Short mmCIF file of C-alpha atoms in Angstrom, two decimals:
data_model
loop_
_atom_site.label_atom_id
_atom_site.label_comp_id
_atom_site.label_asym_id
_atom_site.label_seq_id
_atom_site.Cartn_x
_atom_site.Cartn_y
_atom_site.Cartn_z
CA MET A 1 16.63 -75.78 11.90
CA ASP A 2 12.39 -76.35 12.19
CA GLU A 3 9.50 -74.09 13.16
CA SER A 4 9.24 -75.01 16.86
CA GLN A 5 12.74 -74.95 17.62
CA LEU A 6 13.32 -71.51 16.09
CA ASN A 7 10.30 -70.03 18.30
CA PHE A 8 11.57 -71.45 21.02
CA ARG A 9 14.69 -69.37 20.19
CA LYS A 10 13.10 -66.42 19.93
CA GLU A 11 11.09 -66.89 23.47
CA LYS A 12 14.44 -66.93 24.78
CA LYS A 13 16.00 -63.86 23.53
CA ILE A 14 12.50 -62.17 24.91
CA THR A 15 13.22 -63.88 28.53
CA ARG A 16 17.40 -62.74 28.68
CA LYS A 17 15.82 -58.70 27.86
CA GLN A 18 13.20 -58.75 30.35
CA ASP A 19 15.54 -60.57 32.65
CA GLU A 20 18.09 -57.54 32.07
CA ILE A 21 15.14 -55.22 33.09
CA ARG A 22 14.09 -56.72 35.70
CA ASP A 23 18.11 -56.52 37.40
CA LEU A 24 18.39 -52.84 36.27
CA PHE A 25 15.20 -52.14 38.88
CA GLU A 26 15.92 -54.68 41.16
CA ASN A 27 19.70 -53.39 41.62
CA LYS A 28 19.43 -49.41 40.88
CA ARG A 29 22.62 -48.06 39.32
CA VAL A 30 23.79 -44.50 40.55
CA VAL A 31 22.65 -42.16 37.44
CA GLU A 32 23.97 -38.58 37.49
CA VAL A 33 21.63 -36.35 35.55
CA ILE A 34 23.11 -33.29 33.71
CA PRO A 35 20.19 -30.80 33.22
CA SER A 36 19.97 -29.18 29.65
CA LYS A 37 20.40 -25.92 28.68
CA GLU A 38 17.43 -25.05 27.23
CA ASN A 39 15.69 -25.76 30.76
CA LYS A 40 17.69 -23.63 32.64
CA GLN A 41 17.19 -21.24 30.34
CA GLU A 42 13.53 -21.43 31.21
CA ASN A 43 14.28 -21.67 34.93
CA SER A 44 16.10 -18.26 34.42
CA ASN A 45 14.08 -15.25 35.32
CA LEU A 46 14.45 -13.95 32.32
CA LYS A 47 11.08 -12.16 30.73
CA LYS A 48 9.72 -13.37 27.58
CA ARG A 49 9.49 -10.92 24.84
CA VAL A 50 5.87 -11.29 23.55
CA ALA A 51 4.91 -9.37 20.04
CA ALA A 52 1.31 -9.25 18.73
CA TYR A 53 -0.25 -9.63 15.63
CA CYS A 54 -3.43 -8.03 14.18
CA ARG A 55 -5.12 -7.83 10.74
CA VAL A 56 -7.78 -6.87 9.60
CA SER A 57 -9.06 -7.18 5.27
CA THR A 58 -10.50 -3.39 4.94
CA TYR A 59 -10.12 0.27 6.02
CA ALA A 60 -14.12 -0.01 6.39
CA GLU A 61 -15.14 1.92 9.37
CA THR A 62 -16.20 -1.27 11.80
CA GLN A 63 -13.04 -3.08 10.91
CA SER A 64 -10.84 -0.17 11.23
CA GLY A 65 -12.49 -0.30 15.24
CA SER A 66 -11.77 -3.73 15.58
CA PHE A 67 -8.55 -2.88 14.08
CA GLU A 68 -7.67 0.12 17.20
CA LEU A 69 -8.98 -2.26 19.25
CA GLN A 70 -7.03 -5.22 18.61
CA ILE A 71 -3.92 -2.89 18.89
CA GLN A 72 -4.98 -1.12 21.90
CA ALA A 73 -6.08 -4.37 23.64
CA TYR A 74 -2.78 -6.65 22.79
CA ARG A 75 -0.52 -3.69 24.25
CA GLU A 76 -1.92 -3.09 27.21
CA LYS A 77 -2.19 -6.83 27.92
CA ILE A 78 1.62 -7.18 26.94
CA LEU A 79 2.33 -4.79 28.96
CA LYS A 80 0.60 -5.84 31.86
CA HIS A 81 1.47 -9.01 31.84
CA PRO A 82 4.37 -9.30 34.78
CA ASP A 83 6.69 -12.27 32.74
CA TRP A 84 6.20 -10.42 29.41
CA GLU A 85 8.06 -8.02 27.76
CA LEU A 86 6.70 -6.15 24.86
CA VAL A 87 8.56 -6.23 21.52
CA ASP A 88 6.01 -4.93 18.95
CA ILE A 89 2.34 -4.48 17.99
CA TYR A 90 2.33 -5.61 14.42
CA ALA A 91 -0.35 -4.69 12.51
CA ASP A 92 -1.42 -5.00 9.10
CA GLN A 93 -4.82 -3.00 7.49
CA GLY A 94 -6.74 -3.60 4.10
CA VAL A 95 -4.74 -6.88 3.13
CA SER A 96 -5.97 -10.40 2.86
CA GLY A 97 -5.11 -12.92 5.17
CA THR A 98 -4.75 -15.30 2.04
CA SER A 99 -0.92 -14.48 0.73
CA MET A 100 1.87 -13.58 2.71
CA LYS A 101 2.76 -10.68 -0.39
CA LYS A 102 1.68 -7.20 0.65
CA ARG A 103 1.49 -8.24 4.40
CA ASP A 104 4.45 -5.81 4.85
CA HIS A 105 4.30 -5.96 9.48
CA PHE A 106 3.81 -9.97 8.96
CA ASN A 107 6.42 -9.97 7.05
CA ARG A 108 8.85 -7.41 9.16
CA MET A 109 7.26 -10.00 12.52
CA LEU A 110 8.91 -13.27 10.36
CA ALA A 111 12.09 -11.30 10.11
CA ASP A 112 12.24 -10.06 13.42
CA CYS A 113 11.50 -13.82 14.40
CA ARG A 114 14.37 -14.97 12.36
CA LEU A 115 16.51 -12.25 14.32
CA GLY A 116 15.41 -13.95 17.64
CA LYS A 117 13.68 -11.14 18.85
CA ILE A 118 10.71 -12.78 19.72
CA ASP A 119 10.18 -15.75 21.80
CA LEU A 120 5.72 -15.82 21.30
CA ILE A 121 3.70 -14.06 18.87
CA ILE A 122 -0.26 -13.35 20.27
CA VAL A 123 -2.94 -13.73 17.25
CA LYS A 124 -6.74 -13.27 18.12
CA SER A 125 -7.45 -15.95 15.69
CA ILE A 126 -5.96 -18.31 13.49
CA SER A 127 -7.82 -16.65 10.11
CA ARG A 128 -6.22 -13.34 11.42
CA PHE A 129 -2.63 -14.91 11.25
CA SER A 130 -3.50 -17.14 7.77
CA ARG A 131 -6.30 -17.75 5.89
CA ASN A 132 -3.97 -20.11 3.82
CA THR A 133 -3.61 -23.76 5.10
CA LEU A 134 0.25 -24.19 3.25
CA ASP A 135 1.13 -20.67 4.54
CA PHE A 136 0.29 -21.21 8.06
CA ILE A 137 1.51 -25.01 8.74
CA SER A 138 5.54 -23.50 6.45
CA VAL A 139 5.38 -20.51 9.09
CA TYR A 140 4.63 -22.30 12.44
CA ARG A 141 6.76 -24.99 11.58
CA GLU A 142 9.75 -22.56 10.64
CA LEU A 143 9.26 -20.54 13.70
CA LYS A 144 9.21 -23.82 15.84
CA ALA A 145 12.43 -24.88 13.94
CA LEU A 146 14.35 -22.34 14.62
CA PRO A 147 17.79 -21.52 17.21
CA VAL A 148 14.87 -19.73 19.65
CA PRO A 149 11.40 -21.80 18.68
CA VAL A 150 9.18 -18.65 18.39
CA GLY A 151 5.58 -20.33 19.64
CA ILE A 152 1.75 -18.17 18.63
CA LEU A 153 -0.87 -18.02 21.16
CA ILE A 154 -3.59 -18.28 19.49
CA GLU A 155 -6.08 -17.18 21.33
CA ASP A 156 -9.69 -17.99 20.74
CA LEU A 157 -8.25 -21.77 20.71
CA ASN A 158 -6.46 -21.09 23.93
CA LEU A 159 -3.66 -23.23 22.17
CA ASN A 160 0.54 -22.54 21.40
CA THR A 161 1.61 -24.14 18.43
CA LEU A 162 5.35 -24.95 20.85
CA ASP A 163 2.44 -27.42 22.53
CA ARG A 164 3.82 -31.38 21.33
CA THR A 165 -0.05 -32.11 20.34
CA SER A 166 -1.30 -28.87 18.60
CA GLU A 167 -0.54 -29.96 14.93
CA THR A 168 -3.63 -32.35 14.45
CA ILE A 169 -6.19 -29.63 16.31
CA LEU A 170 -4.47 -26.55 14.25
CA VAL A 171 -4.32 -27.67 10.69
CA MET A 172 -8.00 -28.68 11.31
CA PHE A 173 -8.63 -25.04 12.14
CA SER A 174 -6.42 -23.73 9.64
CA ILE A 175 -8.71 -25.37 7.16
CA ILE A 176 -11.80 -24.63 8.18
CA ALA A 177 -10.03 -20.30 8.18
CA GLN A 178 -8.92 -21.26 4.32
CA GLY A 179 -12.62 -22.91 3.87
CA GLU A 180 -14.43 -19.59 5.09
CA SER A 181 -12.31 -17.20 2.43
CA GLU A 182 -12.92 -19.49 -0.61
CA GLN A 183 -16.69 -19.39 0.62
CA LYS A 184 -16.63 -15.80 0.80
CA SER A 185 -14.57 -15.05 -2.00
CA GLU A 186 -17.10 -17.58 -3.96
CA ALA A 187 -20.26 -14.90 -2.72
CA ILE A 188 -18.43 -11.96 -3.84
CA THR A 189 -17.70 -13.30 -7.42
CA TRP A 190 -21.22 -14.80 -7.69
CA SER A 191 -22.70 -11.08 -6.46
CA ILE A 192 -20.23 -9.60 -8.76
CA ILE A 193 -21.68 -11.82 -11.75
CA GLU A 194 -25.43 -11.51 -10.83
CA ARG A 195 -25.16 -7.26 -10.88
CA PHE A 196 -23.42 -7.90 -14.69
CA LYS A 197 -26.62 -10.18 -15.42
CA LYS A 198 -28.31 -7.54 -14.40
CA GLY A 199 -26.48 -4.81 -16.20
CA LEU A 200 -24.70 -2.96 -13.19
CA PRO A 201 -21.03 -2.83 -14.57
CA ILE A 202 -18.15 -2.51 -12.34
CA ILE A 203 -15.95 0.69 -14.29
CA PRO A 204 -13.11 1.83 -12.63
CA THR A 205 -11.84 4.97 -13.46
CA HIS A 206 -8.76 6.11 -12.32
CA ASN A 207 -6.74 4.63 -15.12
CA LEU A 208 -9.28 5.01 -17.77
CA LEU A 209 -8.85 7.96 -20.03
CA GLY A 210 -11.61 10.30 -20.49
CA PHE A 211 -14.05 9.53 -17.99
CA TYR A 212 -14.49 10.22 -13.82
CA LYS A 213 -17.03 9.56 -11.41
CA ASP A 214 -19.12 12.13 -9.92
CA GLN A 215 -20.20 12.57 -6.45
CA PHE A 216 -23.27 9.65 -7.07
CA GLY A 217 -20.59 7.64 -8.89
CA GLN A 218 -22.26 7.59 -12.29
CA ILE A 219 -19.60 7.87 -14.68
CA GLN A 220 -19.63 11.24 -16.76
CA ILE A 221 -17.12 12.69 -19.70
CA GLU A 222 -13.87 14.80 -18.58
CA GLU A 223 -13.90 17.16 -21.77
CA THR A 224 -9.65 17.62 -21.48
CA GLU A 225 -9.54 14.05 -21.47
CA ALA A 226 -12.16 12.96 -23.93
CA GLU A 227 -10.37 15.58 -26.47
CA VAL A 228 -7.51 13.48 -26.09
CA VAL A 229 -9.30 10.19 -26.82
CA ARG A 230 -10.77 11.56 -29.42
CA LEU A 231 -7.60 13.09 -31.17
CA ILE A 232 -6.18 9.03 -30.96
CA TYR A 233 -8.69 7.70 -32.79
CA ARG A 234 -8.88 10.34 -35.67
CA ASN A 235 -5.04 10.04 -35.85
CA PHE A 236 -5.48 6.31 -36.56
CA LEU A 237 -8.04 6.29 -38.82
CA ASN A 238 -6.21 9.13 -40.66
CA GLY A 239 -3.58 6.47 -40.86
CA VAL A 240 -0.89 7.39 -38.49
CA ARG A 241 0.49 4.37 -36.68
CA ALA A 242 -0.04 4.20 -33.02
CA GLN A 243 3.71 4.83 -32.08
CA ASP A 244 3.48 7.96 -33.42
CA ILE A 245 0.52 8.96 -31.95
CA ALA A 246 2.03 8.20 -28.82
CA GLU A 247 5.00 10.38 -29.64
CA ILE A 248 2.68 13.25 -30.50
CA LEU A 249 1.18 13.31 -27.08
CA MET A 250 4.62 13.18 -25.61
CA ASN A 251 5.83 15.70 -27.37
CA SER A 252 2.52 17.62 -26.12
CA HIS A 253 3.45 16.72 -23.02
CA ILE A 254 -0.52 15.34 -22.65
CA PRO A 255 -0.23 12.75 -19.57
CA THR A 256 -1.85 9.51 -19.35
CA ALA A 257 -4.84 9.04 -17.14
CA ILE A 258 -2.76 8.22 -14.43
CA GLY A 259 -0.43 11.42 -15.18
CA ASN A 260 2.30 9.59 -16.57
CA GLU A 261 3.95 11.55 -19.43
CA LYS A 262 5.29 8.17 -20.72
CA TRP A 263 2.97 6.73 -23.82
CA ASN A 264 3.57 3.89 -26.00
CA ALA A 265 1.84 1.66 -28.81
CA SER A 266 0.69 -0.61 -27.08
CA SER A 267 -1.51 2.29 -24.63
CA ILE A 268 -2.97 3.55 -27.80
CA TYR A 269 -4.10 0.40 -28.94
CA ARG A 270 -5.69 -0.27 -25.55
CA ILE A 271 -7.50 3.09 -25.97
CA LEU A 272 -8.59 1.92 -29.77
CA ARG A 273 -9.31 -1.18 -28.50
CA ASN A 274 -11.86 -0.19 -25.41
CA GLU A 275 -15.92 -0.43 -26.48
CA LYS A 276 -16.44 2.00 -23.19
CA TYR A 277 -15.56 4.91 -26.27
CA CYS A 278 -18.79 4.35 -28.01
CA GLY A 279 -20.83 3.77 -24.59
CA ASP A 280 -21.41 0.14 -24.65
CA VAL A 281 -19.45 -1.65 -21.64
CA LEU A 282 -17.95 -5.41 -21.48
CA MET A 283 -18.29 -6.82 -18.34
CA GLN A 284 -16.05 -9.85 -17.39
CA LYS A 285 -13.01 -9.46 -19.98
CA THR A 286 -10.70 -10.34 -16.96
CA PHE A 287 -11.05 -13.01 -14.14
CA THR A 288 -9.30 -14.12 -10.99
CA VAL A 289 -8.13 -17.23 -11.16
CA ASP A 290 -8.44 -17.86 -7.33
CA CYS A 291 -8.81 -16.15 -3.67
CA PHE A 292 -4.70 -17.12 -2.95
CA SER A 293 -2.36 -16.01 -5.93
CA HIS A 294 -5.17 -13.15 -6.95
CA GLN A 295 -3.99 -13.40 -10.36
CA SER A 296 -5.71 -11.87 -13.03
CA LYS A 297 -5.97 -13.24 -15.99
CA LYS A 298 -7.53 -12.46 -19.72
CA ASN A 299 -11.02 -13.67 -20.04
CA LYS A 300 -10.10 -15.72 -23.15
CA GLY A 301 -13.69 -17.19 -23.53
CA GLU A 302 -12.94 -19.55 -20.21
CA LYS A 303 -16.04 -17.38 -18.27
CA PRO A 304 -19.14 -15.78 -20.34
CA LYS A 305 -18.69 -11.99 -20.79
CA TYR A 306 -21.61 -9.65 -20.55
CA LEU A 307 -22.24 -7.10 -22.97
CA LEU A 308 -23.99 -4.23 -21.87
CA ARG A 309 -25.27 -1.58 -25.06
CA ASN A 310 -25.35 2.14 -24.65
CA GLY A 311 -24.54 2.44 -20.66
CA ILE A 312 -22.26 5.09 -20.11
CA PRO A 313 -22.26 8.37 -22.67
CA LYS A 314 -19.82 7.93 -25.85
CA ILE A 315 -16.94 9.59 -27.06
CA ILE A 316 -16.53 9.04 -30.15
CA SER A 317 -19.18 7.85 -32.55
CA ARG A 318 -20.70 4.41 -33.07
CA LYS A 319 -19.56 4.67 -36.70
CA GLU A 320 -16.35 5.62 -35.84
CA TRP A 321 -15.29 3.26 -32.81
CA ILE A 322 -16.48 0.41 -35.96
CA LYS A 323 -14.40 1.70 -38.32
CA THR A 324 -11.51 1.47 -35.95
CA GLN A 325 -11.67 -2.13 -34.88
CA GLU A 326 -11.69 -3.05 -38.37
CA LEU A 327 -8.64 -1.37 -39.40
CA LEU A 328 -7.26 -2.60 -36.07
CA LYS A 329 -7.48 -5.78 -37.81
CA ASP A 330 -5.69 -5.06 -40.92
CA PRO A 331 -3.91 -1.98 -40.27
CA CYS A 332 -2.31 -1.82 -43.52
CA LYS A 333 -6.00 -0.51 -45.23
CA GLY A 334 -5.51 2.69 -43.95
CA LYS A 335 -5.71 5.81 -45.94
CA LYS A 336 -2.79 7.81 -46.24
CA LYS A 337 -0.93 9.15 -43.68
CA LYS A 338 -2.05 12.77 -42.43
CA ILE A 339 -1.20 13.81 -39.20
CA GLU A 340 -3.01 15.71 -36.98
CA THR A 341 -1.68 17.60 -34.02
CA ILE A 342 -3.17 18.53 -30.55
CA GLU A 343 -2.11 21.65 -28.79
CA LYS A 344 -2.03 20.66 -24.82
CA PRO A 345 -5.09 23.49 -23.69
CA LYS A 346 -4.39 26.28 -22.37
CA PHE A 347 -5.06 25.46 -18.64
CA TYR A 348 -4.28 22.24 -18.26
CA VAL A 349 -4.91 21.02 -15.09
CA LEU A 350 -4.68 17.57 -14.14
CA LYS A 351 -7.48 16.23 -11.58
CA ILE A 352 -7.16 13.54 -9.59
CA LYS A 353 -10.19 11.24 -10.77
CA SER A 354 -10.29 9.00 -7.38
CA GLY A 355 -9.56 7.83 -3.93
CA MET A 356 -8.45 9.75 -0.99
CA PHE A 357 -7.17 12.94 -3.02
CA LYS A 358 -10.20 13.20 -5.66
CA ASN A 359 -11.27 16.31 -6.95
CA PHE A 360 -7.61 17.60 -5.73
CA ILE A 361 -5.36 19.67 -8.78
CA VAL A 362 -2.07 18.75 -9.32
CA LEU A 363 0.04 21.92 -9.09
CA ASP A 364 2.04 22.60 -12.48
CA THR A 365 5.38 24.40 -11.50
CA GLU A 366 4.97 25.89 -15.21
CA TRP A 367 2.10 28.31 -14.58
CA SER A 368 2.76 31.44 -14.67
CA GLN A 369 0.98 34.44 -12.33
CA SER A 370 -2.02 34.81 -14.81
CA GLU A 371 -2.38 31.18 -15.16
CA LEU A 372 -2.96 30.87 -11.36
CA GLU A 373 -5.00 33.42 -11.25
CA LYS A 374 -7.35 31.70 -13.45
CA ILE A 375 -6.90 28.04 -12.12
CA ILE A 376 -7.14 29.11 -8.72
CA LEU A 377 -9.67 31.67 -8.85
CA GLU A 378 -12.18 30.25 -11.27
CA GLY A 379 -12.40 26.88 -10.24
CA ASP A 380 -13.63 24.63 -12.08
CA ASN A 381 -14.50 26.41 -15.17
CA THR A 382 -10.85 25.91 -16.36
CA ASN A 383 -11.50 22.73 -18.43
CA ASP A 384 -14.06 23.36 -19.86
CA MET B 1 31.21 -10.14 29.49
CA THR B 2 30.69 -7.70 32.43
CA ASN B 3 27.12 -7.01 33.93
CA LEU B 4 27.01 -3.34 33.13
CA THR B 5 24.24 -1.92 35.60
CA PHE B 6 22.92 1.86 34.39
CA ASP B 7 21.58 2.15 37.73
CA ASP B 8 25.26 2.61 38.86
CA TYR B 9 25.77 5.05 37.23
CA ASN B 10 24.42 9.08 36.86
CA PHE B 11 23.49 8.99 33.41
CA GLU B 12 20.99 11.51 32.48
CA VAL B 13 18.52 10.80 29.60
CA ILE B 14 18.73 13.16 26.36
CA ASN B 15 16.55 13.15 23.38
CA ILE B 16 18.59 12.99 20.00
CA GLU B 17 15.87 12.33 17.92
CA ASN B 18 14.69 14.99 15.92
CA SER B 19 11.21 16.73 16.89
CA LYS B 20 8.50 15.16 15.04
CA GLU B 21 6.87 18.13 14.34
CA ASN B 22 6.19 17.59 10.50
CA LEU B 23 6.05 21.24 9.71
CA LEU B 24 5.63 23.11 6.31
CA THR B 25 6.82 26.76 6.74
CA ILE B 26 5.79 28.91 3.43
CA ASN B 27 8.29 31.91 3.59
CA LYS B 28 8.95 34.86 1.33
CA ASN B 29 10.41 32.55 -1.69
CA MET B 30 10.57 28.79 -0.71
CA MET B 31 8.65 26.43 1.11
CA THR B 32 10.23 24.55 3.29
CA PHE B 33 9.69 21.16 4.63
CA ASP B 34 11.08 19.65 7.88
CA ARG B 35 13.32 16.60 7.64
CA SER B 36 10.93 14.60 9.70
CA ILE B 37 8.35 14.72 6.33
CA ALA B 38 10.93 13.42 4.12
CA GLU B 39 12.33 10.96 6.94
CA CYS B 40 8.42 10.01 6.80
CA LEU B 41 7.68 10.01 3.07
CA LYS B 42 11.28 7.52 3.03
CA TYR B 43 13.18 10.58 1.28
CA ALA B 44 11.65 10.09 -1.67
CA SER B 45 13.18 11.62 -4.84
CA HIS B 46 10.12 13.25 -5.84
CA ILE B 47 6.69 14.57 -5.03
CA ARG B 48 3.38 15.75 -6.43
CA PRO B 49 2.08 18.83 -5.32
CA LEU B 50 -1.97 18.41 -4.84
CA LEU B 51 -4.42 21.40 -4.01
CA ASP B 52 -8.07 20.99 -3.14
CA ARG B 53 -9.59 24.40 -3.74
CA GLU B 54 -12.66 23.92 -2.03
CA ASN B 55 -11.58 22.56 1.57
CA LYS B 56 -8.34 24.95 1.09
CA ILE B 57 -6.01 21.68 1.62
CA PHE B 58 -2.40 21.53 0.24
CA ALA B 59 -1.01 17.97 0.40
CA ILE B 60 2.28 16.65 -1.16
CA GLN B 61 2.30 13.08 -2.67
CA VAL B 62 5.18 10.83 -3.36
CA CYS B 63 5.89 9.91 -7.16
CA ARG B 64 8.15 8.53 -9.88
CA SER B 65 10.35 11.04 -11.06
CA VAL B 66 8.29 10.43 -14.47
CA ALA B 67 5.33 11.08 -13.38
CA SER B 68 3.43 14.53 -15.26
CA LYS B 69 4.17 17.46 -12.96
CA SER B 70 6.50 15.93 -10.38
CA VAL B 71 8.54 18.12 -8.12
CA ALA B 72 12.39 17.10 -7.19
CA PHE B 73 12.13 16.50 -3.14
CA SER B 74 14.72 15.24 -0.89
CA LYS B 75 18.30 14.24 -1.41
CA PRO B 76 18.73 10.52 -0.71
CA GLU B 77 18.82 9.70 3.10
CA THR B 78 22.88 10.35 3.87
CA LYS B 79 22.68 13.71 1.91
CA GLN B 80 20.03 15.32 3.19
CA LYS B 81 20.68 17.05 6.45
CA GLY B 82 18.68 19.68 7.16
CA SER B 83 15.20 20.19 5.79
CA VAL B 84 13.84 20.04 2.30
CA LYS B 85 13.55 23.91 0.17
CA ILE B 86 11.49 23.90 -2.85
CA GLN B 87 11.95 26.89 -4.88
CA ALA B 88 8.99 26.32 -7.30
CA VAL B 89 7.19 29.94 -7.47
CA ALA B 90 4.16 28.61 -8.88
CA ILE B 91 3.37 26.18 -6.23
CA ARG B 92 3.76 29.07 -3.60
CA ASN B 93 2.18 31.46 -5.23
CA ALA B 94 -1.24 29.02 -5.82
CA VAL B 95 -1.18 28.24 -1.59
CA ARG B 96 -0.78 32.33 -1.38
CA MET B 97 -3.01 33.33 -4.02
CA LEU B 98 -5.51 30.63 -2.01
CA MET B 99 -4.89 32.30 0.71
CA LYS B 100 -5.19 35.27 0.29
CA ASP B 101 -7.78 36.68 2.51
CA LEU B 102 -6.40 34.97 5.36
CA TRP B 103 -2.84 35.76 5.23
CA LYS B 104 -0.98 39.28 4.56
CA GLU B 105 1.80 39.43 1.91
CA ASP B 106 4.86 39.83 3.72
CA MET B 107 4.39 37.51 6.80
CA ARG B 108 5.43 33.57 6.81
CA TYR B 109 3.26 30.97 8.05
CA GLN B 110 3.94 27.76 9.78
CA LEU B 111 1.32 24.60 8.81
CA GLU B 112 1.89 21.32 10.73
CA GLY B 113 1.34 18.04 7.86
CA THR B 114 -0.70 15.29 8.76
CA PHE B 115 0.98 11.99 7.36
CA ILE B 116 -1.17 9.49 5.19
CA GLU B 117 1.04 6.54 5.26
CA ASP B 118 -0.72 4.11 2.94
CA HIS B 119 -0.99 6.71 0.55
CA LYS B 120 2.78 8.06 0.73
CA ALA B 121 1.23 11.30 1.36
CA PHE B 122 1.06 14.66 3.99
CA ILE B 123 -1.70 16.79 3.92
CA PHE B 124 -1.48 20.02 5.24
CA ASP B 125 -4.87 22.11 6.31
CA LEU B 126 -4.38 25.68 5.32
CA THR B 127 -6.97 26.75 7.52
CA LYS B 128 -5.05 26.14 10.56
CA TYR B 129 -2.06 28.10 10.40
CA LYS B 130 0.48 29.96 12.31
CA GLU B 131 1.75 33.36 11.41
CA LEU B 132 5.52 33.74 11.75
CA PRO B 133 7.62 37.09 11.59
CA PRO B 134 8.50 38.27 7.88
CA PHE B 135 12.33 36.75 7.18
CA LYS B 136 14.50 39.97 7.62
CA ILE B 137 17.92 39.88 7.15
CA GLU B 138 19.54 41.70 10.00
CA ARG B 139 22.23 44.12 8.83
CA LYS B 140 24.96 44.67 11.09
CA VAL B 141 25.25 48.44 11.26
CA LEU B 142 28.96 50.01 10.82
CA ASP B 143 30.72 51.82 13.44
CA ASN B 144 31.92 54.65 11.05
CA GLU B 145 28.30 54.66 10.41
#
């Protein structure tokens, strides 16, 4: 069969198909339409079950105002809408939008969606919902694919994710939201590094034994805890193993910096290796891999480190500290084991060092009446 | 399923929920925390009692049982029937000692707590108290006497 014959056959087929369609339009057939169940449900007078999601990433005064405003505005908006029924206002405060891990209310909302309790979620902007493109797409596709599809109404774009044409726009805006977050993270990292270069360290003291911050944010020595640090160094220099030091502390019921009574060898080693005890501050000992995983990694030379000598008050002399570091490299070189024990100070008052309960004392059920009188009535002098 | 319309019946709405007053009562021999406090703290087994001497604020914060100076608090939800009672003399005495200029020795005191959800804690402003009469055991007067 040559090419011209083949082309003729194809054309004939097309013409037959065209004839059929023409015939269908000229001689109409009777077709009954059975309406879909979904349409039926939509037409019924059932109210839409609506939830709202709000999020702010810090507890800052300005943001807390915005947070409360979002909650109240949504509550009012949903309650006033005649076709809507309020399910709940889900709100996370002080959490980042770059991951879904710590957003308890967000995850509770998703669980409620999976249980079919919600038809529509209202959110102020895409960045409030998620600053992670991958998370956003996976969540919104999952919600769309549920037996009762859940839409996300993004207010500033006036866009419902259940609209068929929305995907491209949504992906674009979610990339922008992610980009904003990456930029912000980069800017913060830059400012921190610049601070480091100028010798302005960031030293959290809530888990740092021996130090606390005063009302001006200056690092000061907490004398009771500093005595524990000195004991650890002295014993180690006398040839006592880290494990044994941990046991001495546990037997004396001396708490760790965060208030636990369990000590282990690794926490003793961390104290022995910490340069802050001889007054130095080494900056960027760890770094955050990216703003999405928030994973902190030990800096083994991937990034520069910054050392500030004599930046804070010292608890251990430099001589002792250098000796300790040498001994840590080769523990066998230590002297013979000579254990020095510590007696728990008579009025050991554990004080909260940071956060909301800063300067609160932890009450001890074993305090006697005379101890109580000294601690409660004489105040802060008890530790000195 | 039948379509039940509540309007067709004369139902009376009654509230069976716990009153959420979050009260702490400092009695002669113990401290009593309302069950609503335990509920907010998710029936935590241990707490740490905290005291701000300067501002006269007492607080309890959820902690692990291994934490230093932890105090046993609530039983699990199904077993904690009523209020939570703590009989630690030192804690009660510490609070009373701090308030000795304002509180009378033989009276009981009631404080309303504020729940700090993010810190899993309750704070009680000791200066905002309600004085209650002393707890007395009424003795039955026998006819013979």
